[in-house]
PDB file of C-alpha atoms in Angstrom:
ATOM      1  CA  UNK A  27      10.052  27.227  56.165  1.00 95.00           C
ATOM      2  CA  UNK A  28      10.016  24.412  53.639  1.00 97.00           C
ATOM      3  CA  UNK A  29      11.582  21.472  54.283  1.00 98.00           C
ATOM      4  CA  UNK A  30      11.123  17.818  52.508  1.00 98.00           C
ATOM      5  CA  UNK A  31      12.328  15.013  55.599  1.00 98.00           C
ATOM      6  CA  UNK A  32      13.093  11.722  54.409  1.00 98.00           C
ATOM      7  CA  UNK A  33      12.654   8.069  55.883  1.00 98.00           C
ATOM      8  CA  UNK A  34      15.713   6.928  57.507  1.00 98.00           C
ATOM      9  CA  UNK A  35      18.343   4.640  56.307  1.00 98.00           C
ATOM     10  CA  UNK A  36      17.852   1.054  54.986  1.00 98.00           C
ATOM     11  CA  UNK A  37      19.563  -2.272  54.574  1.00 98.00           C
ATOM     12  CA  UNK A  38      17.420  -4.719  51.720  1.00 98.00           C
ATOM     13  CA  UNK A  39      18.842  -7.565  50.282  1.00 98.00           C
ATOM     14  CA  UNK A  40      18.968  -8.356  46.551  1.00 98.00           C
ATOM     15  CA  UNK A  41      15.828  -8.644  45.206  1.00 97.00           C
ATOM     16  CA  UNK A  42      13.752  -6.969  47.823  1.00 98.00           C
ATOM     17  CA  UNK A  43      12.284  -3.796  47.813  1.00 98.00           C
ATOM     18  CA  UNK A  44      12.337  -0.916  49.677  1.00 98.00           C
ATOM     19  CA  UNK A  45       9.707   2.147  50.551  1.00 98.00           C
ATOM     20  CA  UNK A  46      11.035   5.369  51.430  1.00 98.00           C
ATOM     21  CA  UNK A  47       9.012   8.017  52.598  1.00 98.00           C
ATOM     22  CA  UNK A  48       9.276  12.440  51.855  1.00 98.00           C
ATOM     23  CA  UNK A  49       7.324  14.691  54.462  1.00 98.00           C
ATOM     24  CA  UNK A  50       6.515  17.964  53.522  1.00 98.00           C
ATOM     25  CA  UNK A  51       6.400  20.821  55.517  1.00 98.00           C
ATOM     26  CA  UNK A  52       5.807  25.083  55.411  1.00 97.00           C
ATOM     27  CA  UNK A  53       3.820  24.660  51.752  1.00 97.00           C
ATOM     28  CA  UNK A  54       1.027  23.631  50.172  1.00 97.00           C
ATOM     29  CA  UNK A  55       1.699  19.859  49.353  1.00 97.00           C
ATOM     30  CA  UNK A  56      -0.310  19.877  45.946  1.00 97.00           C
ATOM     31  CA  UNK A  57       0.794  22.773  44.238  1.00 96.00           C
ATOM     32  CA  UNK A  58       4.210  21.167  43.729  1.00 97.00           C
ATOM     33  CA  UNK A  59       5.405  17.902  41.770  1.00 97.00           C
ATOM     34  CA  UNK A  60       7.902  15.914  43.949  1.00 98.00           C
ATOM     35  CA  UNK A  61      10.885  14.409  42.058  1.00 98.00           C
ATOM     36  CA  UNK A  62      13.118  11.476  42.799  1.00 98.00           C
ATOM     37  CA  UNK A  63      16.804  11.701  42.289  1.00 98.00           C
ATOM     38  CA  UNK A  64      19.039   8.490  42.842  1.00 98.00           C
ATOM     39  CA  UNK A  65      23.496   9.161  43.695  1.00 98.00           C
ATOM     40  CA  UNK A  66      25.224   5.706  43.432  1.00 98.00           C
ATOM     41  CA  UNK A  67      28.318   5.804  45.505  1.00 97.00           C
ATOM     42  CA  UNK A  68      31.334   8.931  43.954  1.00 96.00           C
ATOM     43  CA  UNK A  69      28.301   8.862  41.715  1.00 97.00           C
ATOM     44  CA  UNK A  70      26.071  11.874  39.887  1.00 98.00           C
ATOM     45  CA  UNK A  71      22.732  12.781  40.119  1.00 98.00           C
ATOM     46  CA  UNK A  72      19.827  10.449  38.101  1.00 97.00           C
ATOM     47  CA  UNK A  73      16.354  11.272  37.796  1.00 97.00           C
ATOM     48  CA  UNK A  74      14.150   8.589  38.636  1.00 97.00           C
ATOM     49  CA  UNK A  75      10.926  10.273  38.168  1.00 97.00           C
ATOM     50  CA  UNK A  76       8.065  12.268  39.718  1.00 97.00           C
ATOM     51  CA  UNK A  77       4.562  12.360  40.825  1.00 98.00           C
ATOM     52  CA  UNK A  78       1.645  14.831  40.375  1.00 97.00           C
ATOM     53  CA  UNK A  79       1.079  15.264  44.274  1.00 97.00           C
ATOM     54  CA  UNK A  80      -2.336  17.018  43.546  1.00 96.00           C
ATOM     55  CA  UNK A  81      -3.729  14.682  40.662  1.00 96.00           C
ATOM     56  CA  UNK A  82      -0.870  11.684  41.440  1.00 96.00           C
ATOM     57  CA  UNK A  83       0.031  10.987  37.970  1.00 97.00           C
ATOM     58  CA  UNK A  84       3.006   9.728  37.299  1.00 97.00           C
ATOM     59  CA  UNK A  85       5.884  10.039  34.980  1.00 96.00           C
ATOM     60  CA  UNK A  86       9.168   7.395  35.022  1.00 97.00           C
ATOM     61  CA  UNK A  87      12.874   6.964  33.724  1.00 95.00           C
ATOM     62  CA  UNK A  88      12.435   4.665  31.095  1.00 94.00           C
ATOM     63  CA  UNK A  89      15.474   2.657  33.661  1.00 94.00           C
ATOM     64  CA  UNK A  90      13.259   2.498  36.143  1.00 93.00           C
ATOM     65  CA  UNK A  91      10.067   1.284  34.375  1.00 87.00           C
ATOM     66  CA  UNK A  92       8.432  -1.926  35.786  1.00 92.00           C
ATOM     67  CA  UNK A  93      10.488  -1.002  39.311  1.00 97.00           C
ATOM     68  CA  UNK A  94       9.562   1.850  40.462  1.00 98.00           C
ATOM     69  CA  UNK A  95       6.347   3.053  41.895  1.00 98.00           C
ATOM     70  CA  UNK A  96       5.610   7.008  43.617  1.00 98.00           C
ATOM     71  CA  UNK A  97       2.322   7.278  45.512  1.00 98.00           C
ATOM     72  CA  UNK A  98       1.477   9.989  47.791  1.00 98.00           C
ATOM     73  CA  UNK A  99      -1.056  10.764  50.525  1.00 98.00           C
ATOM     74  CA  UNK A 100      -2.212  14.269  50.371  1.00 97.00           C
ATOM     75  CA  UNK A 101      -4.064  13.977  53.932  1.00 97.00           C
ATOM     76  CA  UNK A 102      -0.715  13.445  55.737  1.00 97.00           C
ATOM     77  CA  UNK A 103       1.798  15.641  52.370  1.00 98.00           C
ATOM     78  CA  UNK A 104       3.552  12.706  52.525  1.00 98.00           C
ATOM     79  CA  UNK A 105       5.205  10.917  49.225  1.00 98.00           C
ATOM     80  CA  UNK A 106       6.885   7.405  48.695  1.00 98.00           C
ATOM     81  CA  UNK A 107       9.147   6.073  46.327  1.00 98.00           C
ATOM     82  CA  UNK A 108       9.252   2.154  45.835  1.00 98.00           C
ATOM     83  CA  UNK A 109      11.284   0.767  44.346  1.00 98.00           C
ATOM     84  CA  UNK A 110      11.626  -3.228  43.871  1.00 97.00           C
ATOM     85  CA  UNK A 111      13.923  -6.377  42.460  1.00 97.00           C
ATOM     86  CA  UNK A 112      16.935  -4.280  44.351  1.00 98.00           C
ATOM     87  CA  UNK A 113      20.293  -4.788  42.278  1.00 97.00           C
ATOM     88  CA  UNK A 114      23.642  -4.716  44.397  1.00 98.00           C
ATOM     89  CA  UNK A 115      23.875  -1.508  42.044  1.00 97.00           C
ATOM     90  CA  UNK A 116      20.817   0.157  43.631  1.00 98.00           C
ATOM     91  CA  UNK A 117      23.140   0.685  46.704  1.00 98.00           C
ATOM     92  CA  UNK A 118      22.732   4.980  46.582  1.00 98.00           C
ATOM     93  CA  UNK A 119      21.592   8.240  48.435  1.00 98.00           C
ATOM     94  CA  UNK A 120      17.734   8.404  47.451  1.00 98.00           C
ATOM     95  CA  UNK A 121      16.489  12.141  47.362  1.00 98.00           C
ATOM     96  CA  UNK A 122      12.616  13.672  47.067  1.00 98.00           C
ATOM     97  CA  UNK A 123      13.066  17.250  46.144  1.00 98.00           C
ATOM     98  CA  UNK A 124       9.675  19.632  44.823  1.00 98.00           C
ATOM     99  CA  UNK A 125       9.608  21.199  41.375  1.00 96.00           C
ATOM    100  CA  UNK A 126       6.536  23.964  40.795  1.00 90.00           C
ATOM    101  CA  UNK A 127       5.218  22.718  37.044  1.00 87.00           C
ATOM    102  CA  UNK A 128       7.535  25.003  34.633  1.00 88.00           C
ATOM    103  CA  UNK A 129       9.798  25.905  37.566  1.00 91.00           C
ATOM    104  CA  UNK A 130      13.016  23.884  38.332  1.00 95.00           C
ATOM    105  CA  UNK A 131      13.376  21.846  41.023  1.00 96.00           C
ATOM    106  CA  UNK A 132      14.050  24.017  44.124  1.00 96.00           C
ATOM    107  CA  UNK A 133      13.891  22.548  47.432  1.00 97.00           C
ATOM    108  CA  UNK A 134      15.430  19.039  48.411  1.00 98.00           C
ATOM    109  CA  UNK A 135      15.319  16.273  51.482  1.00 98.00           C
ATOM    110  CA  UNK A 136      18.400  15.242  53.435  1.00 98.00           C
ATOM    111  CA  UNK A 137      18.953  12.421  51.437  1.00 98.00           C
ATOM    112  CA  UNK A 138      17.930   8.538  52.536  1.00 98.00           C
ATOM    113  CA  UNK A 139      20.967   6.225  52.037  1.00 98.00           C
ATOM    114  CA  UNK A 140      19.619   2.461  50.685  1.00 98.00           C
ATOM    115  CA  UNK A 141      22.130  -0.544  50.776  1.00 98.00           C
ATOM    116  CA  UNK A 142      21.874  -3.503  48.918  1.00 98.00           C
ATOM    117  CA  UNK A 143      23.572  -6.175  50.572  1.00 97.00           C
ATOM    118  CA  UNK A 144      23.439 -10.051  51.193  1.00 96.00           C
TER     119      UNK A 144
ATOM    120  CA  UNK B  22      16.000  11.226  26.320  1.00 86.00           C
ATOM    121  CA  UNK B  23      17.906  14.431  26.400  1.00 94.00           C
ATOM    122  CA  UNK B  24      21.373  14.097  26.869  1.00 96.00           C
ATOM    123  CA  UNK B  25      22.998  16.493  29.147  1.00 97.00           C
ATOM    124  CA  UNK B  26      27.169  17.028  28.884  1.00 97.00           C
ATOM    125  CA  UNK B  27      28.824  19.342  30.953  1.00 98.00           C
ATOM    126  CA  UNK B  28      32.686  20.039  30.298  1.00 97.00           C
ATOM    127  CA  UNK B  29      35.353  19.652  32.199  1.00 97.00           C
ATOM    128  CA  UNK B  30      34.744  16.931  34.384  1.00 97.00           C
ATOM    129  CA  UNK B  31      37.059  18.275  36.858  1.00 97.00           C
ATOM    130  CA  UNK B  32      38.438  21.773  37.187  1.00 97.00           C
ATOM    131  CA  UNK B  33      41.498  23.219  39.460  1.00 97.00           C
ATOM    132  CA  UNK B  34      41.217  26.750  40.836  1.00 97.00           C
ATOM    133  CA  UNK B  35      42.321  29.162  43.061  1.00 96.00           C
ATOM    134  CA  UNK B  36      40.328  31.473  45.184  1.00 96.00           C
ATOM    135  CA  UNK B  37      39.617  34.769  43.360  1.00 97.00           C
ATOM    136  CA  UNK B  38      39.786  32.899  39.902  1.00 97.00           C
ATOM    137  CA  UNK B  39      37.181  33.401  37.471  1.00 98.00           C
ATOM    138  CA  UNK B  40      35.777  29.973  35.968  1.00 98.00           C
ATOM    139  CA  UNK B  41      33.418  28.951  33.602  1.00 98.00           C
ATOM    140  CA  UNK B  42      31.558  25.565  33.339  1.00 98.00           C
ATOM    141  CA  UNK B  43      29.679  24.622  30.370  1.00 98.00           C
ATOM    142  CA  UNK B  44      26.966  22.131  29.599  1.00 98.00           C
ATOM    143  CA  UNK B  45      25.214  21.461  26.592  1.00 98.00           C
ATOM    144  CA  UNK B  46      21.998  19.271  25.331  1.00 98.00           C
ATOM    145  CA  UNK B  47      21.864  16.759  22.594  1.00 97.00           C
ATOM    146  CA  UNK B  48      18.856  18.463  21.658  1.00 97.00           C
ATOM    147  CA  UNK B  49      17.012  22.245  22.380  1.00 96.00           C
ATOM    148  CA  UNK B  50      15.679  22.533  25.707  1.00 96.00           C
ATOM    149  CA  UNK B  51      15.050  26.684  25.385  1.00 96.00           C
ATOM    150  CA  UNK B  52      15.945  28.215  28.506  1.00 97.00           C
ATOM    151  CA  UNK B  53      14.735  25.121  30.812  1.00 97.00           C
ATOM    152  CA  UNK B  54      18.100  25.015  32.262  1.00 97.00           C
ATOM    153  CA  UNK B  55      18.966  25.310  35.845  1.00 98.00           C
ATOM    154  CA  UNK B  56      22.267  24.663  37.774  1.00 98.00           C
ATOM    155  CA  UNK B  57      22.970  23.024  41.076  1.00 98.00           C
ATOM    156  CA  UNK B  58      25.941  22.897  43.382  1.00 98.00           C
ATOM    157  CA  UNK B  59      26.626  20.056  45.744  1.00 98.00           C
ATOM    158  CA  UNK B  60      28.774  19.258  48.532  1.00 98.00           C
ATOM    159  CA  UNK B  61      30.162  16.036  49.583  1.00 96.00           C
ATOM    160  CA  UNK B  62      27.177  14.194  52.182  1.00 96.00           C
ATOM    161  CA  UNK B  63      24.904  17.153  51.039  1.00 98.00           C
ATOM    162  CA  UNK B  64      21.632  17.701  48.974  1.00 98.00           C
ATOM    163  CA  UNK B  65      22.209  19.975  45.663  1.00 98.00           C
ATOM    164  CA  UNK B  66      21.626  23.323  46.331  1.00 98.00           C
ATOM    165  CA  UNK B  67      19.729  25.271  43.338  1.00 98.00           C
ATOM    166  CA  UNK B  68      21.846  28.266  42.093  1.00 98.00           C
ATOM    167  CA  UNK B  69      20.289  29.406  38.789  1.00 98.00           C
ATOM    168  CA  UNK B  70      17.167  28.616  37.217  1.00 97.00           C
ATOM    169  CA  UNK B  71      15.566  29.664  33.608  1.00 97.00           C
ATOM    170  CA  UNK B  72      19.354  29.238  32.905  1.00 98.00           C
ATOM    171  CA  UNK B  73      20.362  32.900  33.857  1.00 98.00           C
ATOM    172  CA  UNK B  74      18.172  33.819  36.742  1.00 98.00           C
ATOM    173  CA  UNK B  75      19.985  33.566  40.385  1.00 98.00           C
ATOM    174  CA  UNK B  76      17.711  32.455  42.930  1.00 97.00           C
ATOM    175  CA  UNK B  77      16.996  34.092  45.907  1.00 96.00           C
ATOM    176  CA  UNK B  78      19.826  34.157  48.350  1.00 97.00           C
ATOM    177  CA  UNK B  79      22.603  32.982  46.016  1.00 98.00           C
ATOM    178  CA  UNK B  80      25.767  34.986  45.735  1.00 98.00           C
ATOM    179  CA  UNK B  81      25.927  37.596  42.469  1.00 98.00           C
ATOM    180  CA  UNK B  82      29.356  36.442  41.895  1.00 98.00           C
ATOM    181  CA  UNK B  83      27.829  33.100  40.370  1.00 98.00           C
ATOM    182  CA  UNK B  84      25.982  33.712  36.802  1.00 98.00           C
ATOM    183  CA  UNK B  85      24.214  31.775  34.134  1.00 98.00           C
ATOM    184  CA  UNK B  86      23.765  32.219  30.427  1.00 98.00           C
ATOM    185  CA  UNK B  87      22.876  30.692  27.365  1.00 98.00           C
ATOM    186  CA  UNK B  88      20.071  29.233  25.118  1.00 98.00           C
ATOM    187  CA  UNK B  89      18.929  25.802  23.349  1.00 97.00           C
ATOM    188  CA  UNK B  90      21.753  23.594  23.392  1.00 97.00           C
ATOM    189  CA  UNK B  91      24.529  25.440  24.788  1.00 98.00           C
ATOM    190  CA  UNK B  92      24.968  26.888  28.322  1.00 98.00           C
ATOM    191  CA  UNK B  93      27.559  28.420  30.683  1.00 98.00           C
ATOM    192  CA  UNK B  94      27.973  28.397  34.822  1.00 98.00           C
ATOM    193  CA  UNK B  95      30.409  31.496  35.786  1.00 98.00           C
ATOM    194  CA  UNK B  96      31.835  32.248  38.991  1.00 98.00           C
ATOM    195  CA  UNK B  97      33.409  35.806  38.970  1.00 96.00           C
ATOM    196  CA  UNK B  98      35.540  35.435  41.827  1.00 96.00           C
ATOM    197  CA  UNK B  99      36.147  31.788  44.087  1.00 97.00           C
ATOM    198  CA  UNK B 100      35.616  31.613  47.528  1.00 97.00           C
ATOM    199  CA  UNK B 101      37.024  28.934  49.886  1.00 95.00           C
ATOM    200  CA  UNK B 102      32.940  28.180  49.845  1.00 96.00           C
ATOM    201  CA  UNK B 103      32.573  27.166  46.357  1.00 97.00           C
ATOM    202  CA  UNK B 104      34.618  24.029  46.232  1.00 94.00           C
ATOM    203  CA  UNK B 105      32.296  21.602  45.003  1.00 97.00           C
ATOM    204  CA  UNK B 106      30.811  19.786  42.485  1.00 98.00           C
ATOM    205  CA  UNK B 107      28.127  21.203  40.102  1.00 98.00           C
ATOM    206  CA  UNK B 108      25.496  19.849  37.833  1.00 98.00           C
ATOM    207  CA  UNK B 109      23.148  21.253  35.148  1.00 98.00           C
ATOM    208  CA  UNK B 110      19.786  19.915  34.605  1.00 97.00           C
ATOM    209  CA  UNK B 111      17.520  20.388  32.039  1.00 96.00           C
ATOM    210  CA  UNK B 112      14.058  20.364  33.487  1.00 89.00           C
ATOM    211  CA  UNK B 113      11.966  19.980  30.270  1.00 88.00           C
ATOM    212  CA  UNK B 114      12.620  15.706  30.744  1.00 89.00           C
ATOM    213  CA  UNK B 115      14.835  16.337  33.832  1.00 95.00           C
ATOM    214  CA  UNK B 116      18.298  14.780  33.430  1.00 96.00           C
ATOM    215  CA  UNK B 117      21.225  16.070  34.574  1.00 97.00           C
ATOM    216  CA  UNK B 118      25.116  16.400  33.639  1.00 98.00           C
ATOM    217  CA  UNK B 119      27.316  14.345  34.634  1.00 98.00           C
ATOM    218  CA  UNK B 120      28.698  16.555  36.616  1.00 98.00           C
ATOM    219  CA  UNK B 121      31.769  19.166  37.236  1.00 98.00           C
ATOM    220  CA  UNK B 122      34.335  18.794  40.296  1.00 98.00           C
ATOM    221  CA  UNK B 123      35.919  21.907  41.847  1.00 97.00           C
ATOM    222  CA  UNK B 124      38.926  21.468  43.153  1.00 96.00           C
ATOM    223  CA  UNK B 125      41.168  24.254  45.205  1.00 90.00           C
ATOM    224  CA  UNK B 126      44.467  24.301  42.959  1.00 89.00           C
TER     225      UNK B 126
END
């Protein structure tokens, strides 16, 4: 069964940053690309970016460039999503979903809620 | 970067109705269209990829079409289940709509 579990909750401060982390389970970690999706508040989805979890290239949202970084380790199928300089309007629902290349994204985490607060 | 605009932003109902949900791109993006519902606290669920293929396990009554620029969501016939809100993407750069709202009428 596949299934993408996500770090739990956090609480950073403007400025900060914050490291979440996406376990994979019932697949093969590097035949898929994992994704990151950002929901702001009564908000829609925004694509941050993704990560090649076989070759770990990346590719960014031009919004996120210079504040986002996605790494993975392959021994544990585990990826991360950093992102720094936190914004009050960074306060969202962070999710890592999988996408097969030339497939749509099909399989998503619960969701990790960050909160940007002083 | 692709624009992605779906149409209406919000949309009243009644079980049994048949609705339609559109969403086009600012530019061609072929058939590298899928559609996603989402409920409130909930990841998106995929519905329909390759913008009219139904993936596994989805209910028939829900149906894609289109090609390029212009696409369509349909739900034949609402159930209490399908209040909720629902996004295209397009996954050749990967942003989405902005989103449609269900509502029960």
């Amino acid at each position: 069964q596949v299934r993408l579990v996500q770090s739990g909750a956090e609480v950073k401060k403007p400025g900060a940053s914050v490291k979440v982390s996406c376990k994979a389970f019932g697949y093969n970690f590097t035949d898929y690309y994992i994704h990151w999706v950002r929901q702001a508040p009564g908000q829609g989805l925004e694509w941050m970016g993704r990560i090649n979890s076989d070759r770990g290239g990346t590719h960014y949202a031009l919004k996120f460039h210079g504040r986002v970084t996605m790494t993975r380790d392959t021994s544990m199928n585990v990826a991360y999503l950093e992102l720094g300089s936190l914004r009050y309007d960074d306060t969202a629902v962070f999710y890592c979903a999988r996408r097969k290349p030339g497939g749509p994204i099909d399989h998503w985490g619960q969701g990790t809620l960050v909160t940007v607060s002083s | 970067d692709i624009q992605m605009t779906q149409s209406p932003s919000t949309l009243s109902a009644s079980v049994g109705d048949r609705v339609t949900i559109t969403c086009r791109a600012s530019q061609t993006v072929s058939t590298w269209l899928a559609w996603y519902q989402q409920k409130p606290g909930k990841a998106p669920k995929l519905l329909i990829y390759q913008a009219s293929t139904l993936e596994s396990g989805v209910p028939t009554r829900f149906s894609g079409s289109g090609y390029g620029t212009e696409f369509t969501l349909t739900i034949s016939s609402l159930q209490p289940d399908d209040f909720a809100t629902y996004y295209c993407q397009q996954y050749n750069s990967h942003t989405f709509g902005q989103g449609t709202k269900l509502e029960i009428k």
